[in-house]
mmCIF file of C-alpha atoms and ligand atoms in Angstrom:
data_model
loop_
_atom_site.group_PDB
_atom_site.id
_atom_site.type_symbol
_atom_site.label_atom_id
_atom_site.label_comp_id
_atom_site.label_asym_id
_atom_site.label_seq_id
_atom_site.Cartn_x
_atom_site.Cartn_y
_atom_site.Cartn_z
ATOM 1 C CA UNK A 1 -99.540 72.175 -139.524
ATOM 2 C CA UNK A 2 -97.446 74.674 -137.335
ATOM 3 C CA UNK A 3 -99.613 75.052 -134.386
ATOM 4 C CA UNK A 4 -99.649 79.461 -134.558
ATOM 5 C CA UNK A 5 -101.265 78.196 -138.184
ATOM 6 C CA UNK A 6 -103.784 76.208 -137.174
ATOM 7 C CA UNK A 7 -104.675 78.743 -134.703
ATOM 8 C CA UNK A 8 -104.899 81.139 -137.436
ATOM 9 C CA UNK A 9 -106.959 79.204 -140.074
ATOM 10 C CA UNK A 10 -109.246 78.715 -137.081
ATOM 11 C CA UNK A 11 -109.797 82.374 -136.572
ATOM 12 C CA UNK A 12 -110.128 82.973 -140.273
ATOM 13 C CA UNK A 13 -113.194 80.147 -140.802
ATOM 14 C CA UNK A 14 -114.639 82.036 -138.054
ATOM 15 C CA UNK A 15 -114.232 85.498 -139.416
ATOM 16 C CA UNK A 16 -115.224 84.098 -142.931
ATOM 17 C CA UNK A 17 -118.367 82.199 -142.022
ATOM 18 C CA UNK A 18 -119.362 85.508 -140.419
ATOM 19 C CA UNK A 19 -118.461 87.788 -143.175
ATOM 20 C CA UNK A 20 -120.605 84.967 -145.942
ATOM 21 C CA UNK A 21 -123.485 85.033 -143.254
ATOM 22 C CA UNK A 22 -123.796 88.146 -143.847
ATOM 23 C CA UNK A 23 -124.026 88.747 -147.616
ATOM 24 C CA UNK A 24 -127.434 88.326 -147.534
ATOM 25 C CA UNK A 25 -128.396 91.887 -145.168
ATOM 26 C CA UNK A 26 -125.786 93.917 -146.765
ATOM 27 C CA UNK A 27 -128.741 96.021 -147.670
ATOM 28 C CA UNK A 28 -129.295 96.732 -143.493
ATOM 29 C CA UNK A 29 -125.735 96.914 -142.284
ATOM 30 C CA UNK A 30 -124.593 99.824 -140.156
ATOM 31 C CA UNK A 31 -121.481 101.439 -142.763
ATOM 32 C CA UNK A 32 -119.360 104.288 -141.990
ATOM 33 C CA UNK A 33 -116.841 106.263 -144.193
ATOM 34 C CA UNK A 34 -113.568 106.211 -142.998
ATOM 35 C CA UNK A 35 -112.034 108.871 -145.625
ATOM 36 C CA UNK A 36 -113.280 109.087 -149.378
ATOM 37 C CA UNK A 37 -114.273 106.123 -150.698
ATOM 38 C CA UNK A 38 -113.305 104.163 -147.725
ATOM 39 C CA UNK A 39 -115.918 102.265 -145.795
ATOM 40 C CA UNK A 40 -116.092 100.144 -142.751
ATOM 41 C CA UNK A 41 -119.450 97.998 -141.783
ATOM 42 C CA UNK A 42 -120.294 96.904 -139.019
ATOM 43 C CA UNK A 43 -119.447 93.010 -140.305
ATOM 44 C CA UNK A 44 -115.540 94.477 -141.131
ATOM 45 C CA UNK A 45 -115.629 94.818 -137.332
ATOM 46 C CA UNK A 46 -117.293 91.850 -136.178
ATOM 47 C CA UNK A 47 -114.408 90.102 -137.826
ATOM 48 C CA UNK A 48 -112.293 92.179 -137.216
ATOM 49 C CA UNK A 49 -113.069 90.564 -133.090
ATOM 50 C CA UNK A 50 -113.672 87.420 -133.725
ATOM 51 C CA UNK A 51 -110.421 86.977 -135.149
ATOM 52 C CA UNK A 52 -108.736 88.369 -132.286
ATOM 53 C CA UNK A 53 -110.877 86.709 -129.901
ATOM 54 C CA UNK A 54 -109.789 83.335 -131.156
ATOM 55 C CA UNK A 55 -106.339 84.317 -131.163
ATOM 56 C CA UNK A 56 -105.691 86.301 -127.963
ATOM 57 C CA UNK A 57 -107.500 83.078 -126.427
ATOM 58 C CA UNK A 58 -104.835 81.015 -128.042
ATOM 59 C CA UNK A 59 -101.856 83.530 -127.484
ATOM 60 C CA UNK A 60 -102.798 86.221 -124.904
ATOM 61 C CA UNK A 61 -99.121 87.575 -124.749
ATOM 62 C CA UNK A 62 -98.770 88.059 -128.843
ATOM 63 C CA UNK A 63 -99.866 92.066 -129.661
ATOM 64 C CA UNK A 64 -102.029 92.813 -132.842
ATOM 65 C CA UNK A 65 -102.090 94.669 -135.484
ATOM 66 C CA UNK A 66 -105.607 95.001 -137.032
ATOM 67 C CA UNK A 67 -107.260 97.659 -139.352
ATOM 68 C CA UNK A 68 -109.917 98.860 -138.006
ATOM 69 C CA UNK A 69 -108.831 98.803 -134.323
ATOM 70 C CA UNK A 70 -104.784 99.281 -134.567
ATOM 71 C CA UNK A 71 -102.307 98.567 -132.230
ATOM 72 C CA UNK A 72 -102.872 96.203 -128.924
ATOM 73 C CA UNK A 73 -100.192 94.752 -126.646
ATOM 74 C CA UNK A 74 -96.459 94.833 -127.113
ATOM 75 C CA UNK A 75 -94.845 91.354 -128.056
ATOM 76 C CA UNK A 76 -91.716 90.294 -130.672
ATOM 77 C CA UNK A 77 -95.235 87.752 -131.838
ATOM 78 C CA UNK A 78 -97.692 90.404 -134.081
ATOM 79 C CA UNK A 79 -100.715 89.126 -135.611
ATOM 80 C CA UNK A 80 -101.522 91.810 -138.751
ATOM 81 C CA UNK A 81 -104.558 91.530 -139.580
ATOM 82 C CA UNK A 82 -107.379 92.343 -142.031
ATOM 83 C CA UNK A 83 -110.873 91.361 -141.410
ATOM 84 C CA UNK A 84 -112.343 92.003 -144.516
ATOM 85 C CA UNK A 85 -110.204 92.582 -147.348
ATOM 86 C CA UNK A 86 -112.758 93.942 -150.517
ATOM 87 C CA UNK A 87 -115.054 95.965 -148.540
ATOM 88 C CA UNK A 88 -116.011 97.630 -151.160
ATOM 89 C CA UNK A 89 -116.897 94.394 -153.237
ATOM 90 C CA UNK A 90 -118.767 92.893 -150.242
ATOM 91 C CA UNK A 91 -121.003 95.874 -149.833
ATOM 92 C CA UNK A 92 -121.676 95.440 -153.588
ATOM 93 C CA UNK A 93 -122.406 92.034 -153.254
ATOM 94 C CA UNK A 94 -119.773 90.800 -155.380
ATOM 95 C CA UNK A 95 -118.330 87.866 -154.579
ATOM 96 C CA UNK A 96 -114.155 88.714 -154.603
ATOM 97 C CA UNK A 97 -113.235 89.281 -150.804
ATOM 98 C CA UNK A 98 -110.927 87.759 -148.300
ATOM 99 C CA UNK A 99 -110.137 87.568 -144.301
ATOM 100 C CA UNK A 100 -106.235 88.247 -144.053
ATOM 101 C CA UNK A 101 -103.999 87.257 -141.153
ATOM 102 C CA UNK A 102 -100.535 87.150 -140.814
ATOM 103 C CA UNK A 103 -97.922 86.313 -137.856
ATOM 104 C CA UNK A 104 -95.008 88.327 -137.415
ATOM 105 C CA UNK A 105 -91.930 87.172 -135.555
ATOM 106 C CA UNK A 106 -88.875 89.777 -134.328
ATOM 107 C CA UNK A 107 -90.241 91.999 -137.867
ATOM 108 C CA UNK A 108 -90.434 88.577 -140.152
ATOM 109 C CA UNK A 109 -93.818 87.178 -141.340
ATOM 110 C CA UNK A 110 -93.674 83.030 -140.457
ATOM 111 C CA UNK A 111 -97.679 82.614 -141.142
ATOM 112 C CA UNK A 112 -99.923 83.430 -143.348
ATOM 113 C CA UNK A 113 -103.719 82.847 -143.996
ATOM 114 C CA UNK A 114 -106.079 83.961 -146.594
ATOM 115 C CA UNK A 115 -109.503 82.757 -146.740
ATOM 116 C CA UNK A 116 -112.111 83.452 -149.487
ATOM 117 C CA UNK A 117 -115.516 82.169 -147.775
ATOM 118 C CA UNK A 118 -117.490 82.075 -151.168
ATOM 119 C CA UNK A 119 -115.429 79.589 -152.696
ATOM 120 C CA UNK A 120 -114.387 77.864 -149.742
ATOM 121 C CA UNK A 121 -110.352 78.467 -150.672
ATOM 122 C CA UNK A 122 -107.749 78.784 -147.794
ATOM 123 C CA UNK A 123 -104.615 80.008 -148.663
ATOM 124 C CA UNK A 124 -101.936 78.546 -145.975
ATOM 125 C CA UNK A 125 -97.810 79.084 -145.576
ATOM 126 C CA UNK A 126 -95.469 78.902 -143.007
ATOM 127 C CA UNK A 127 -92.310 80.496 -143.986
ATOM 128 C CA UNK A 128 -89.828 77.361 -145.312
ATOM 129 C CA UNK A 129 -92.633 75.093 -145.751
ATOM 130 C CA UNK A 130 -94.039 76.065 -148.867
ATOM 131 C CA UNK A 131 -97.572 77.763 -149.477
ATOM 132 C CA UNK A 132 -100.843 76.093 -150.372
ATOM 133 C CA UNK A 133 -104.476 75.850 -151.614
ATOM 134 C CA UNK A 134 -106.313 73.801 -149.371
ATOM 135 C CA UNK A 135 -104.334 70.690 -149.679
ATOM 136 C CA UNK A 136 -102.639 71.674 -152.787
ATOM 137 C CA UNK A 137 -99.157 72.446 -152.747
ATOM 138 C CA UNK A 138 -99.166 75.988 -154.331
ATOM 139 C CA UNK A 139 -96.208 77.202 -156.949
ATOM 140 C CA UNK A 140 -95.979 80.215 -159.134
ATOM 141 C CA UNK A 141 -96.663 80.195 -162.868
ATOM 142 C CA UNK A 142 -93.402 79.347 -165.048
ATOM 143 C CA UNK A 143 -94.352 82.186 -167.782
ATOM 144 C CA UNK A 144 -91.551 83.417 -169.621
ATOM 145 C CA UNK A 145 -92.510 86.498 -171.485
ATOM 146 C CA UNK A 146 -94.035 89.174 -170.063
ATOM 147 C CA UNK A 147 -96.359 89.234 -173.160
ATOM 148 C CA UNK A 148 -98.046 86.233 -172.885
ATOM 149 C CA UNK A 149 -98.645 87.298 -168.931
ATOM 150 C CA UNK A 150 -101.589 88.361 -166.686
ATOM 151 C CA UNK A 151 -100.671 90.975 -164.363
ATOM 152 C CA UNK A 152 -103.416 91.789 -161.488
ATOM 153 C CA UNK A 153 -103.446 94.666 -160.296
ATOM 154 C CA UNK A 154 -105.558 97.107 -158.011
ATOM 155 C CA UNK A 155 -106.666 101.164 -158.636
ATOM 156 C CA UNK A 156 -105.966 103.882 -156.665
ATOM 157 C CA UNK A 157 -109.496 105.013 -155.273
ATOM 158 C CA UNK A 158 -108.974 106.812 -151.649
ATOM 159 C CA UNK A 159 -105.540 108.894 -152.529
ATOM 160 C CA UNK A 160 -104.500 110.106 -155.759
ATOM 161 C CA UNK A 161 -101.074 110.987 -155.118
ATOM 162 C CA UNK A 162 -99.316 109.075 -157.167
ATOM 163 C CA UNK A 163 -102.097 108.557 -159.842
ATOM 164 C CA UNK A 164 -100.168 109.837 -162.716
ATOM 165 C CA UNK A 165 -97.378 107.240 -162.389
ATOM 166 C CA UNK A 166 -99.851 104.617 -161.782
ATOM 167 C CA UNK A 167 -101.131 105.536 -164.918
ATOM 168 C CA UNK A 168 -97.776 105.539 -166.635
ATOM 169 C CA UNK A 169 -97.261 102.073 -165.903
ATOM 170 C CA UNK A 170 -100.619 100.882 -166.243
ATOM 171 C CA UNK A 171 -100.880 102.059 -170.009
ATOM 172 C CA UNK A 172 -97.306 100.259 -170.822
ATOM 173 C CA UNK A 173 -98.479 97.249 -169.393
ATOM 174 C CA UNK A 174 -101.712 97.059 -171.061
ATOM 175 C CA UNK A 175 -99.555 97.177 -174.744
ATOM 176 C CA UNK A 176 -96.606 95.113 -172.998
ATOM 177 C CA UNK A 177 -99.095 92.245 -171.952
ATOM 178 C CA UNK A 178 -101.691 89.533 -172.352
ATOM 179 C CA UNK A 179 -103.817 91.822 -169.852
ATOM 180 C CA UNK A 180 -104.671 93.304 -166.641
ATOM 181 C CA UNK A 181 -107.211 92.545 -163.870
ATOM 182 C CA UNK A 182 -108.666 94.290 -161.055
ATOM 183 C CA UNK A 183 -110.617 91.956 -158.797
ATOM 184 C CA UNK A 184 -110.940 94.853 -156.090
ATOM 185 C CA UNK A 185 -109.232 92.446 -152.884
ATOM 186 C CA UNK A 186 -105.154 92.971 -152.653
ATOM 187 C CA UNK A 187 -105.046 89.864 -150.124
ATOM 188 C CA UNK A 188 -106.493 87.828 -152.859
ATOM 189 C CA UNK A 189 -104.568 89.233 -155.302
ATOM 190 C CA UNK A 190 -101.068 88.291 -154.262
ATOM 191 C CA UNK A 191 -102.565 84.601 -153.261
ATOM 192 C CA UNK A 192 -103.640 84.563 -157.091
ATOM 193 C CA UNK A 193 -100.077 84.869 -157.825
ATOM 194 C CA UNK A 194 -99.215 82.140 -155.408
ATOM 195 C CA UNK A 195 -101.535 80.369 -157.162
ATOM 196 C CA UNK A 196 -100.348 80.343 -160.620
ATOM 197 C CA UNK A 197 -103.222 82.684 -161.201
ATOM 198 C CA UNK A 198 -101.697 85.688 -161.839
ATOM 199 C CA UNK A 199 -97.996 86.004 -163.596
ATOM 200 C CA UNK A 200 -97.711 89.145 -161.841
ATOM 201 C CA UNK A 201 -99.193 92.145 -159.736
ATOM 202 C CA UNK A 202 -98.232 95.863 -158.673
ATOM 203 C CA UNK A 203 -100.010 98.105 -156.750
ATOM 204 C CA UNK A 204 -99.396 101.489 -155.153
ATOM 205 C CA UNK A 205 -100.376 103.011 -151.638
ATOM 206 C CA UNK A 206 -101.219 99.461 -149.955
ATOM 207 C CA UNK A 207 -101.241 98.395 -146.337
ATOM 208 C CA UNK A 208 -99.320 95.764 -143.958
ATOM 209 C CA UNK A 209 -102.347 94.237 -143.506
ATOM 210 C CA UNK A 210 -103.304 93.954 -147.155
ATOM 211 C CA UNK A 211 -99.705 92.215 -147.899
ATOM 212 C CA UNK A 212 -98.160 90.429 -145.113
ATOM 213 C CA UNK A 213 -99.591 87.359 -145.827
ATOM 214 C CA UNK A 214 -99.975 87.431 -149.405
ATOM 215 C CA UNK A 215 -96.183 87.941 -149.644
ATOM 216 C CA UNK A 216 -95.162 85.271 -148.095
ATOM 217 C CA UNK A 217 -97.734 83.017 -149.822
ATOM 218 C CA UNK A 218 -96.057 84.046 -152.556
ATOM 219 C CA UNK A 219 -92.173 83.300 -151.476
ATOM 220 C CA UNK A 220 -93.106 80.416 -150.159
ATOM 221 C CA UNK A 221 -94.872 79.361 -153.576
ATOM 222 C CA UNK A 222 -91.413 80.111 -155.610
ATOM 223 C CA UNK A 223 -92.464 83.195 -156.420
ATOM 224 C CA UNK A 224 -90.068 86.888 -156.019
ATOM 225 C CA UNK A 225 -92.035 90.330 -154.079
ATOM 226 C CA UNK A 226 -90.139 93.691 -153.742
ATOM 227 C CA UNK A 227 -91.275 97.464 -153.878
ATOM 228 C CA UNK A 228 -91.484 99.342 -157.310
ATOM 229 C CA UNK A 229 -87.474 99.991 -156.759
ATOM 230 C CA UNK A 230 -87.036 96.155 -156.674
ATOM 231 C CA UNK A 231 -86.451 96.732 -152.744
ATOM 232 C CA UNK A 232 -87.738 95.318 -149.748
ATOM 233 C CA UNK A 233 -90.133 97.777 -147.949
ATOM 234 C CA UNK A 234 -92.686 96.804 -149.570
ATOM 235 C CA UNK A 235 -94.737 96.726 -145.997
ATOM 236 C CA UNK A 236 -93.594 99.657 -144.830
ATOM 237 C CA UNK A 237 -94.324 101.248 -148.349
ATOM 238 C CA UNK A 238 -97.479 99.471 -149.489
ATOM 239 C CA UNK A 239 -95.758 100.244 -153.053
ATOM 240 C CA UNK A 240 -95.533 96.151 -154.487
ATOM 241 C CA UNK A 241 -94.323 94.369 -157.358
ATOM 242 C CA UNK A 242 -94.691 90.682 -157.422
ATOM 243 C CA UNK A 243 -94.280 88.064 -159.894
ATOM 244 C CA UNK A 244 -92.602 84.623 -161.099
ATOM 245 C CA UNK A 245 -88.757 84.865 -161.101
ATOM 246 C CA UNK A 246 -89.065 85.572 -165.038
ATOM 247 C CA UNK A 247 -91.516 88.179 -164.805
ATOM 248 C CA UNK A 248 -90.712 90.061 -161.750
ATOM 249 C CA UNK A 249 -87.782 91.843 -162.823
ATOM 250 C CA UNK A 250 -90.037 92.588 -166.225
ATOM 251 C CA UNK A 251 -92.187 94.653 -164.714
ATOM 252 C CA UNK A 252 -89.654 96.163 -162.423
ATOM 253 C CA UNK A 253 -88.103 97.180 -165.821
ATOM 254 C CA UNK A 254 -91.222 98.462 -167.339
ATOM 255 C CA UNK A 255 -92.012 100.318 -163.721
ATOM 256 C CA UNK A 256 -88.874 102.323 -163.431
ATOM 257 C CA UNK A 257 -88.920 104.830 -165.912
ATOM 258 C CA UNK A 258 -92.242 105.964 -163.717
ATOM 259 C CA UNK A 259 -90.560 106.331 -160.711
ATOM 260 C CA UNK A 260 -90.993 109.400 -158.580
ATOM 261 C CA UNK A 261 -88.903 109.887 -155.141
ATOM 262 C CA UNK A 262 -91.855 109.372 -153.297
ATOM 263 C CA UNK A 263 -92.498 105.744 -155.254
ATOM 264 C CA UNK A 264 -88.874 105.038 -154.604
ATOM 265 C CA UNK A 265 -89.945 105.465 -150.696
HETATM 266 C C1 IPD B 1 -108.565 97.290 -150.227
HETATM 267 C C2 IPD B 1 -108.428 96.176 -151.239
HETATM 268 C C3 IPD B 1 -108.220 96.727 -152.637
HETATM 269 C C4 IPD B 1 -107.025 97.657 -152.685
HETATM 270 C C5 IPD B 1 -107.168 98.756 -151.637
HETATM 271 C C6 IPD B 1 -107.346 98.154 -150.254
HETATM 272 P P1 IPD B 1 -110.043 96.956 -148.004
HETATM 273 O O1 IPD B 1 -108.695 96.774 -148.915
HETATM 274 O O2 IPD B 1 -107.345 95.340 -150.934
HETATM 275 O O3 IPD B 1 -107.980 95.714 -153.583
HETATM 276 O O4 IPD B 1 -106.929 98.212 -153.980
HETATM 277 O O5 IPD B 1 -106.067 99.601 -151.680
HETATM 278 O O6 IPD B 1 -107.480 99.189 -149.312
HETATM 279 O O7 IPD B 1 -110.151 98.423 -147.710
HETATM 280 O O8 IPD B 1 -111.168 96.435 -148.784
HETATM 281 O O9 IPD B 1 -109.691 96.146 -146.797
HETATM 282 CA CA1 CA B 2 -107.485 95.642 -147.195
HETATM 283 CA CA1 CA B 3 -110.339 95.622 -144.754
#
């Protein structure tokens, strides 16, 4: 294993033993609203520096970028990061959330970890050297038609501006396919994909730190990950589309006719 990925799964275990520790007070946590709908406990940011603890300690020259406390340190290394992806499922107490850490080298992600402490699944890639499931070597499904496919996906719920496009899409694809899912964690989404999960996914209004490393688990595991335009600023954007080879530019087709400027980005 690259060594800046061991470093990383080591600060995700940390983060995610924390975070699965601490399903069981969730009912005594300290939680503050960020916007509407948006919350932050005080377990998003005990992970939140744990994880850059472990890798400052490792790399004390890299700079960060983490949700909940931003930007630290200039460097061409940046570690994106988010703590606790499916905040709002963890303060539910359901079981679909993930720790989220990705390296980025002169403005290209080379690692990426996703860990899912409840069922014990890390998610692992190194750009060229495939993605994988524990030690399972991950690949995308080989689904043809876009009608036999599951398509994950994820609501908007803190900023409604592009709702009515969202919608647009979302009721073609729910005629145009086997179904749609909406676990509530983005991170874990795209590794679903990875995983042969998911045939497909597309979301709107999404962060660096929800994506970087899903998307590369995803190249890495054969499969193709662009914006709704079938571009790639997807992380600048947050606007995604991701999918097999077949069923990628499916739903890029279905998307279009929804497109609005600001979609476009
Ligand atoms: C959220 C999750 C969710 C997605 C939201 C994200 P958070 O992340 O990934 O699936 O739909 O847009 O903000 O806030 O739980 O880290
Ligand atoms: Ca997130
Ligand atoms: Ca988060």
């Amino acid at each position: 294993m690259h060594p800046m990925l061991n470093i990383a799964v080591k600060a995700a275990r940390r983060a995610g033993n924390l975070i699965h520790r601490s399903t069981d007070k969730i009912d005594h946590l300290t939680i503050t609203k960020k916007s509407h709908a948006d919350f932050v406990s005080e377990v998003d940011r005990a992970a939140e520096q744990t994880i850059m603890e472990t890798l400052l300690e490792a790399y004390p020259d890299h700079a960060i970028l983490a949700e909940e406390s931003g930007v630290h340190g200039e460097s061409e290394y940046v570690w994106i990061i988010d703590p606790l992806d499916g905040t709002t499922n963890f303060l539910h107490g359901i079981p679909q959330f993930a720790v989220s850490i990705a390296l980025q080298h002169k403005g290209i992600i080379t690692q990426a970890v996703i860990y899912d402490p409840t069922k014990n699944e890390l998610y692992t890639a190194t750009r060229g050297r495939g993605a994988f499931l524990n030690d399972k070597r991950l690949r995308v499904t080989r689904r043809i038609h876009l009608s036999e496919s599951l398509i994950g996906t994820g609501f908007p719920y803190t900023r409604f501006e592009h709702m009515d496009a969202y919608i647009g899409i979302f009721k073609d694809l729910m005629q145009k396919t086997s179904g749609l899912r909406r676990p509530g964690s983005a991170a874990l989404d795209l590794a679903w994909v990875a995983a042969g999960r998911y045939d497909g996914f597309f979301e709107t209004g999404l962060k660096a730190w929800d994506i970087a490393a899903g998307t590369l688990m995803i190249t890495e595991a054969g499969g193709m990950v662009s914006d709704l335009a079938g571009e790639d600023r997807f992380l600048k954007t947050g606007h995604i589309c991701a999918g097999n080879p077949n069923i990628h530019p499916q739903l890029l087709q279905i998307i279009a006719p929804h497109l609005t400027p600001a979609l476009k980005g």
